[in-house]
Coordinates of C-alpha atoms in Angstrom, one line a residue:
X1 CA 76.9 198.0 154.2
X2 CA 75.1 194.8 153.2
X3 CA 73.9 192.7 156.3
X4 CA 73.9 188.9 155.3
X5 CA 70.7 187.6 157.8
X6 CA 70.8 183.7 155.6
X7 CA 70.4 180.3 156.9
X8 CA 72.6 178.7 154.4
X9 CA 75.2 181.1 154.9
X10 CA 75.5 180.4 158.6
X11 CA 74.9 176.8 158.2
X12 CA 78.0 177.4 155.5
X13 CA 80.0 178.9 158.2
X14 CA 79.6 175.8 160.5
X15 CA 80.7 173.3 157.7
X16 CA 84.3 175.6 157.0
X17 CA 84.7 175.6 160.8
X18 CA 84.6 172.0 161.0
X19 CA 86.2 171.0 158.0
X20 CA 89.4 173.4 159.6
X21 CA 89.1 171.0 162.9
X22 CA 88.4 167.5 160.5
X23 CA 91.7 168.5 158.7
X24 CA 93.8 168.8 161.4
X25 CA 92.6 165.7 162.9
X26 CA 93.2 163.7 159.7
X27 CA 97.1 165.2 159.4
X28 CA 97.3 164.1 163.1
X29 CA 96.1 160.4 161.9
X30 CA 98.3 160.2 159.1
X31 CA 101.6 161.9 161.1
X32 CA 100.9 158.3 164.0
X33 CA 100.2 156.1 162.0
X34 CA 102.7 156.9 158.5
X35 CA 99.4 155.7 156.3
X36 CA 99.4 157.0 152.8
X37 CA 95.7 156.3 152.7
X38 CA 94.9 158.4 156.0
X39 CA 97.3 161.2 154.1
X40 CA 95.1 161.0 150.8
X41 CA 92.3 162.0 153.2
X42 CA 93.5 164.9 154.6
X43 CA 94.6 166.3 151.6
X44 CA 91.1 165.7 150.3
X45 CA 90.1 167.7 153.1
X46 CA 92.3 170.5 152.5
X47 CA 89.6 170.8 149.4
X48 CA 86.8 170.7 151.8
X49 CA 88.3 173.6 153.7
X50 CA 89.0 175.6 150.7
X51 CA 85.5 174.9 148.8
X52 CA 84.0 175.6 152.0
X53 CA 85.2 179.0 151.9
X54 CA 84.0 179.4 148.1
X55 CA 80.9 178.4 149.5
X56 CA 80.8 180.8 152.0
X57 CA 81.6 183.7 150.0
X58 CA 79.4 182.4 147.1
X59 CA 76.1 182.4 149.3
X60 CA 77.3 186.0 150.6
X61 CA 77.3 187.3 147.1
X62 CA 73.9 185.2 146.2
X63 CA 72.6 186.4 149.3
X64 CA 72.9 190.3 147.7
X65 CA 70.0 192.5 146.8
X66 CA 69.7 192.8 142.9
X67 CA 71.6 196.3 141.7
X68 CA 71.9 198.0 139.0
X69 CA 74.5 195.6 137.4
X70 CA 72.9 192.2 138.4
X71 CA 69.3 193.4 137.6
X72 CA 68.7 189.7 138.2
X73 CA 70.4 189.2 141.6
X74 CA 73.8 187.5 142.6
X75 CA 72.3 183.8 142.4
X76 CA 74.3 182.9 139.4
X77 CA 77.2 182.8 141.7
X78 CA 76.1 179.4 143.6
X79 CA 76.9 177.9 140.0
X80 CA 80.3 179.2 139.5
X81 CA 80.6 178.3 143.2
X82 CA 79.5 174.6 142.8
X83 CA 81.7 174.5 139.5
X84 CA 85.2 175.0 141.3
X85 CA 84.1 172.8 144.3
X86 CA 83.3 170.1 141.9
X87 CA 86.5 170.8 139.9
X88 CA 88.2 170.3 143.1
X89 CA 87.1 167.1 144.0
X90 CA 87.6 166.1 140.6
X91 CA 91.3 166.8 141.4
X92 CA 91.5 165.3 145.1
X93 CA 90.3 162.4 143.6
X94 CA 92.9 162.4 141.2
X95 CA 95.7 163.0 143.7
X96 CA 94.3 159.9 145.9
X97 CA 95.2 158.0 142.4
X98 CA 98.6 159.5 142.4
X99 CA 99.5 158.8 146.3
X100 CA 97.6 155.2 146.0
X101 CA 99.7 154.1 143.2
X102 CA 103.1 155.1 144.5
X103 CA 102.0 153.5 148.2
X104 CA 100.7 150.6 146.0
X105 CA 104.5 150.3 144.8
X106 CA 106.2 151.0 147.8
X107 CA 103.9 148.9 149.8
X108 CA 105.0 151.1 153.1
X109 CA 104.2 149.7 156.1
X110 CA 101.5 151.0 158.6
X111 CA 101.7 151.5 162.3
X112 CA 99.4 152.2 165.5
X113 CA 96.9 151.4 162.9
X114 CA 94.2 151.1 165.5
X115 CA 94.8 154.7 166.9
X116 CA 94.2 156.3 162.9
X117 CA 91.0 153.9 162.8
X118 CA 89.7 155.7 166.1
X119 CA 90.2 159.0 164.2
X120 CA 90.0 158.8 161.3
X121 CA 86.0 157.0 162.3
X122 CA 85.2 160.0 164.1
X123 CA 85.6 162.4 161.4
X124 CA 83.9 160.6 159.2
X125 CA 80.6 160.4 161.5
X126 CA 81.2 164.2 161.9
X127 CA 81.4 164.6 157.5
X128 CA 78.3 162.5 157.0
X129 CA 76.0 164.3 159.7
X130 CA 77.4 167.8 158.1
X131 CA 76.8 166.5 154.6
X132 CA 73.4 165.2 155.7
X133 CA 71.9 168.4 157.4
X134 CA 73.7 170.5 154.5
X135 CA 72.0 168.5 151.7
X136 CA 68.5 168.7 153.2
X137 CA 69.0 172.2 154.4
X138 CA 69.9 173.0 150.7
X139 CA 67.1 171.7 149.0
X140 CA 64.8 172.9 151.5
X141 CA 66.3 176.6 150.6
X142 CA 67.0 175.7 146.8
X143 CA 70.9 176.6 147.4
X144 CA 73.2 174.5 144.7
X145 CA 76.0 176.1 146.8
X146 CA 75.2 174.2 149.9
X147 CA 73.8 170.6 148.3
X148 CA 76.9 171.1 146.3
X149 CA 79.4 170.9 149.9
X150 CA 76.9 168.8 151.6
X151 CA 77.7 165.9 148.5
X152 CA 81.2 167.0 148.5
X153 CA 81.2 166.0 152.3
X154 CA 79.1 162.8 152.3
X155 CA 81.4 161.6 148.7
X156 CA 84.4 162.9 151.2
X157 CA 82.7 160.1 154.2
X158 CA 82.4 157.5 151.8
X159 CA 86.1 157.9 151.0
X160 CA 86.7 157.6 154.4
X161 CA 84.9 154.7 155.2
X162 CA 86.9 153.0 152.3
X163 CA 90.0 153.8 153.9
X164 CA 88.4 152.7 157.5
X165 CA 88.0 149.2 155.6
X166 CA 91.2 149.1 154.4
X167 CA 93.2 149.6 158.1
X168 CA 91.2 147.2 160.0
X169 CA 92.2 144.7 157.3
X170 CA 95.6 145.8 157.3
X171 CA 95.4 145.3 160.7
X172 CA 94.3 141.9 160.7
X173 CA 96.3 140.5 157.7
X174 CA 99.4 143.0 157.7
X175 CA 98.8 143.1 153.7
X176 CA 99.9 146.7 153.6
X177 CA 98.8 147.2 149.6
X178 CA 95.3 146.9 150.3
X179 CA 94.6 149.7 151.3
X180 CA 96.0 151.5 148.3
X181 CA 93.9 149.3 146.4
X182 CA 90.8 150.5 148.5
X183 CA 91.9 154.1 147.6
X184 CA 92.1 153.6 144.2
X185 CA 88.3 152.4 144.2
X186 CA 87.1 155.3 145.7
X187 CA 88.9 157.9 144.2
X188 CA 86.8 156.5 141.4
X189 CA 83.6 157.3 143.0
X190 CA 84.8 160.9 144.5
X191 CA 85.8 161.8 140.5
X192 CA 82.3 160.5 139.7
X193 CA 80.7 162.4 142.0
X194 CA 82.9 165.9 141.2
X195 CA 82.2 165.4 137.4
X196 CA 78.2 165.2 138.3
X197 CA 78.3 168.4 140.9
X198 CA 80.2 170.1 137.3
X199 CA 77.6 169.0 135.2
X200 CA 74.7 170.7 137.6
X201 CA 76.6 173.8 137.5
X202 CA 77.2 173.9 133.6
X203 CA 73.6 173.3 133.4
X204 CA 72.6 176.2 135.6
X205 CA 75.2 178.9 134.0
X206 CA 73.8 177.6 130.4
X207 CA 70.3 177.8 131.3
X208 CA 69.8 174.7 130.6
X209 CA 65.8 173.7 130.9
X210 CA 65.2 171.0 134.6
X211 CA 63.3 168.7 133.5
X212 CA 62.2 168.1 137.1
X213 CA 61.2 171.5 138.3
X214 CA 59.9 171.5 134.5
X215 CA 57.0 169.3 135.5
X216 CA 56.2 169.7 138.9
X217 CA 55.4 173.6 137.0
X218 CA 53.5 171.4 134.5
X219 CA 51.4 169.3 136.8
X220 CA 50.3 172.1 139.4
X221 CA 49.4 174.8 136.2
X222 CA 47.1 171.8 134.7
X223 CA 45.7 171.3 138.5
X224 CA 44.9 174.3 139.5
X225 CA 44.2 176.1 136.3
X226 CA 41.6 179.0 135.9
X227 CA 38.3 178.8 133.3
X228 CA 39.9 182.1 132.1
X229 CA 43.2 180.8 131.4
X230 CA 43.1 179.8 127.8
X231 CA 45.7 179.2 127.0
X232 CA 49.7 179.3 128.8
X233 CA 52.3 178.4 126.1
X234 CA 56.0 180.0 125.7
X235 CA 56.9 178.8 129.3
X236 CA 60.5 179.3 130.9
X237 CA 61.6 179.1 134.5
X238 CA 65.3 180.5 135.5
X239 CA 67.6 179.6 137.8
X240 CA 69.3 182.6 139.8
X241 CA 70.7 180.7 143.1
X242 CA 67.6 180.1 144.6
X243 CA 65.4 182.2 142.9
X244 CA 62.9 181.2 139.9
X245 CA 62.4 183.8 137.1
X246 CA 59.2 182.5 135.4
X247 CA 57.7 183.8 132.8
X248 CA 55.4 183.0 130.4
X249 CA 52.3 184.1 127.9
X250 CA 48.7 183.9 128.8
X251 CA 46.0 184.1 126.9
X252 CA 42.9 185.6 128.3
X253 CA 39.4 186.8 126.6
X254 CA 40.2 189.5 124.3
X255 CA 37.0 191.7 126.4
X256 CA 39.1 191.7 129.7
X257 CA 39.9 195.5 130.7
X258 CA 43.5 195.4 132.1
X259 CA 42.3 195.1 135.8
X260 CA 40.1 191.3 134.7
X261 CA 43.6 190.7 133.1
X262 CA 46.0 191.2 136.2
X263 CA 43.7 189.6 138.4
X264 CA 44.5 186.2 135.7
X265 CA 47.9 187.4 136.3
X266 CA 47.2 187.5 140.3
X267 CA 45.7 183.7 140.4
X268 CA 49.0 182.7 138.8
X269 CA 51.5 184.1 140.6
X270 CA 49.4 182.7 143.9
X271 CA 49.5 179.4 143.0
X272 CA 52.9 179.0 141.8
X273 CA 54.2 181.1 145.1
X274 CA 52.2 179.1 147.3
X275 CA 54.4 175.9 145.5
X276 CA 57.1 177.2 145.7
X277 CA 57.3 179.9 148.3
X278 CA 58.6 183.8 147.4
X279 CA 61.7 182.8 145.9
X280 CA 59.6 182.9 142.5
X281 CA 59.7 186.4 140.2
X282 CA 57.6 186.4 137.3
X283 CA 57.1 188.2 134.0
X284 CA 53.8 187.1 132.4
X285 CA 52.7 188.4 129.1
X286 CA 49.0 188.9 128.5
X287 CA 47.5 187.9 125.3
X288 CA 43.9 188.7 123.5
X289 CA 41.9 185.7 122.5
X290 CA 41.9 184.9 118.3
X291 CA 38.5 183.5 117.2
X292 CA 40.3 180.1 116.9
X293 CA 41.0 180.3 121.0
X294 CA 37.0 179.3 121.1
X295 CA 37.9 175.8 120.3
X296 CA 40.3 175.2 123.0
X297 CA 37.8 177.7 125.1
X298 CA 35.8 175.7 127.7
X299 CA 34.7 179.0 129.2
X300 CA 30.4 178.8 129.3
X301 CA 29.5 181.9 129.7
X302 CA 31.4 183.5 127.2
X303 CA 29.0 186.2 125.6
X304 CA 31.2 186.4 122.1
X305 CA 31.9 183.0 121.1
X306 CA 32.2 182.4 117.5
X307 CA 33.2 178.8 117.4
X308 CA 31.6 175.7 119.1
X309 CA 34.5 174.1 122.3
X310 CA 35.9 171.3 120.7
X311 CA 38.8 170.3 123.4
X312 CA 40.6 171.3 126.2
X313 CA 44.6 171.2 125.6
X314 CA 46.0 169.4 128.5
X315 CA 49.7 171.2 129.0
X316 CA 53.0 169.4 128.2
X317 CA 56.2 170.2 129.5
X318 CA 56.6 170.0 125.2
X319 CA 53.9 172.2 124.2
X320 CA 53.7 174.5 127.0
X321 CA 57.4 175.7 126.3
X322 CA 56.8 176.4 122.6
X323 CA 56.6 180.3 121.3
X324 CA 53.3 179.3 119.6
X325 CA 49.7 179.6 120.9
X326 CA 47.7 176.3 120.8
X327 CA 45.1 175.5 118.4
X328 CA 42.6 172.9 117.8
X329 CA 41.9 171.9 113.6
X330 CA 39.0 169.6 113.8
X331 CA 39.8 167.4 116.2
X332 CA 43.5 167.3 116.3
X333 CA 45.5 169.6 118.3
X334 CA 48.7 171.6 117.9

């Protein structure tokens, strides 16, 4: 049996454990003190329990050795994973409409509004510092499963804190529809922030290219790159979870036995690991040098040159991606 030995999955654990404890809390708050608001809170939270089990299962399966039938791992999962959580704070936010809008009619009065501050304060301290630690832990780990709950958590503290707003008000005035109003404007910015955690995950199940990860690959191949390296072009980098699959083509002097051509390979996969750490795989593709590599060619000591070095192509996230080796006609490049 598969032994799961993962920071994010036991950081994962702690955030279900304390979004079972939050939610109680919250129905506690709302049973006192009768506030639809307070209610619209808690049933937002029953989404934080239940995405916090998706997420918990999700980084299980991500955290799986690649098999026979996943010959590139389990990561995909942390998308599907961040998907429903951001579908279901696309719908909590939704509800809050719903219950804001009848409360907004109603215009029910509130009571021991004080004692649902107190509480309702504390667990949102305790969502923010969760949704803090679980964001930064995330990125530092490259786990979409666990940025996904730690923005679902802060979005879920900013909710909050609109509600806190609203009862001290309340409290002060006894206008008892403000605080459905206060709902309303942050059901707005939960939806916003569900439809942007779906969007992520479309992006990662599609493949799509990041743009950012797509440069900071750009910027470190141009730094560090080796005389022998030609030429790089027909770049991709994909997402698994948190692993990288990167490959690529590189073009090396045609005289290279196979050993001078893995060692190219070698410098490559050291630089970009020592980036980015071992969660990178790669694939890399040698290619033999064309007599028109020698005008892109600033190796000096080449002893088969045919053409005089006109220029050195400086990589583009737009060049370096094409399925085309690059070439230098007089003094334009392509």
């Amino acid at each position: 049996m598969h032994t799961i030995n993962n920071e994010n999955y036991r950081f994962q654990k702690i955030i279900t454990a304390a979004g079972i404890m939050l939610l109680v809390i919250k129905f506690v708050a709302w049973y006192m003190t009768g506030s639809v608001a307070i209610l619209t809170d808690a049933m937002e939270s029953i989404v934080n329990v239940i995405s916090g089990f998706i997420g918990l299962y999700s980084l299980y399966l991500s955290a799986l050795p690649r098999d026979k039938n996943h010959p590139y791992g389990h990561g995909k999962v942390e998308f599907i994973s961040a998907f429903i959580e951001g579908g279901l704070i696309t719908v909590a936010g939704i509800i809050i409409i719903y219950e804001a809008v009848g409360n907004l009619r109603n215009n029910t009065e509130i009571i021991q509004i004080d004692f649902g501050i107190y509480l309702v304060a504390f667990t949102a301290l305790i969502n923010y510092l969760l949704g803090y630690f679980a964001i930064k832990k995330g990125r530092k780990n490259h786990s979409l499963a666990l940025i996904a709950s730690g923005k679902h958590l802060q979005t879920d503290t900013y909710s909050t804190l609109g509600i806190i707003l609203g009862l001290i008000i309340i409290q002060f005035t006894r206008i008892y529809w403000l605080d459905a109003v206060i709902a309303l404007i942050f059901s707005g910015i939960i939806i916003y922030t569900g439809y942007k955690i779906i969007r992520t995950a479309i992006s990662g199940i599609m493949d799509e290219t990041d743009d950012k990860l797509l440069n900071e690959v750009v910027d470190l191949l141009n730094k560090e790159r080796s005389i022998n390296w030609i030429d790089l072009h027909n770049l991709r980098i994909i997402k698994y979870g948190s692993t990288l699959h990167f490959d690529c083509h590189m073009t090396v002097p045609w005289y290279f036995n196979i050993k001078e051509g893995h060692n190219e390979v070698d410098k490559l996969e050291d630089i970009v690991k020592e980036y980015f750490g071992d969660r990178v795989e790669f694939f890399v593709h040698l290619d033999a040098c064309k007599d028109y590599s020698c005008r892109i060619c600033a190796k000096t000591d080449c002893p088969v040159r045919q053409h005089s070095f006109i220029k050195k192509i400086d990589w583009t996230p737009e060049n370096i991606c094409k399925n085309e080796k690059h070439i230098v006609n007089g003094s334009e490049s392509e």
